[in-house]
Amino acid sequence: MTYNSQREPLSLREYGRTVQDMVDYCTQLPDRQLRQSCAETIVALMAKMNGGASQQADFQHKLWDQIAIMSDYKLDIDYPYDITQPEDADARPKTLKYPIHRIRYRHYGHLVEAMLRKAGQMPEGAERDELTELLGNAMKQDLFDFNRDAMDENKIRTDIKAYTDGEVALPEDFAFRSITGSKITEKTSRKKRRK
């Protein structure tokens, strides 16, 4: 009796040993036309095994790539598609370059800092005041999400002045929006009720 652990390892396990044996048999056929017919039959069988994936745009191309992989690229037939070569299949993707920004206070994030710099460059007027008030409320929410105990409206006023080098400030009579309706507050209040 031969165990699977003693056999050659499968290149694509999802098709199983039977399909692998079919591909090996097809590779050894002497007649090219017979190999072509055998390969088309195997691909049709593989398509039936992957019934749900047949809606994908390049489904047939993937199947022909997979039969080439299963034959270790030794199957000499006329492929209907350009087969992905082994060096291309094993190639590592290029490393992504992530934007790196120096953030003064991480709990506010890069976008808030960028918007505060933009507000500092805007001329005085209603538009700049409205943007500053929106940013103040966003900063309050960020600070609350980061650390509720450190949430202080005076700190937000100071941070806005620090970011804009004193160019922009919230009005003294500005009333910050309440954040009791935040998701964090709702979650914690549910936990307290259960206890």
XYZ file of C-alpha atoms in Angstrom, residues 12 15 23 26 35-44 46-47 50 58-71 73 75-84:
42
model
C -2.085 22.564 -6.373
C -7.626 19.759 -7.265
C -2.162 16.047 -15.846
C -1.502 14.046 -20.322
C -2.336 15.952 -25.524
C -4.291 19.034 -26.627
C -7.615 17.182 -26.439
C -6.708 15.654 -23.064
C -5.692 19.068 -21.643
C -8.973 20.655 -22.792
C -10.907 17.859 -21.074
C -8.939 18.349 -17.855
C -9.545 22.110 -17.938
C -13.290 21.493 -18.432
C -11.338 21.804 -13.357
C -13.945 24.411 -14.371
C -14.711 25.530 -9.415
C -10.163 35.765 -16.300
C -11.400 32.391 -15.022
C -10.382 30.362 -18.100
C -6.965 32.008 -18.167
C -6.417 30.990 -14.539
C -7.373 27.402 -15.301
C -4.842 27.180 -18.137
C -2.209 28.734 -15.878
C -3.022 26.152 -13.233
C -2.722 23.193 -15.609
C 0.671 24.535 -16.675
C 1.718 24.773 -13.016
C 0.470 21.231 -12.312
C 2.533 19.903 -15.226
C 5.440 23.743 -17.275
C 2.901 20.162 -20.971
C 3.635 20.850 -24.647
C 0.328 22.039 -26.139
C -1.131 25.123 -27.822
C -2.401 27.188 -24.899
C -5.321 29.499 -25.755
C -3.827 32.170 -23.449
C -0.341 33.430 -22.673
C 0.753 31.310 -19.738
C 2.292 33.038 -16.736
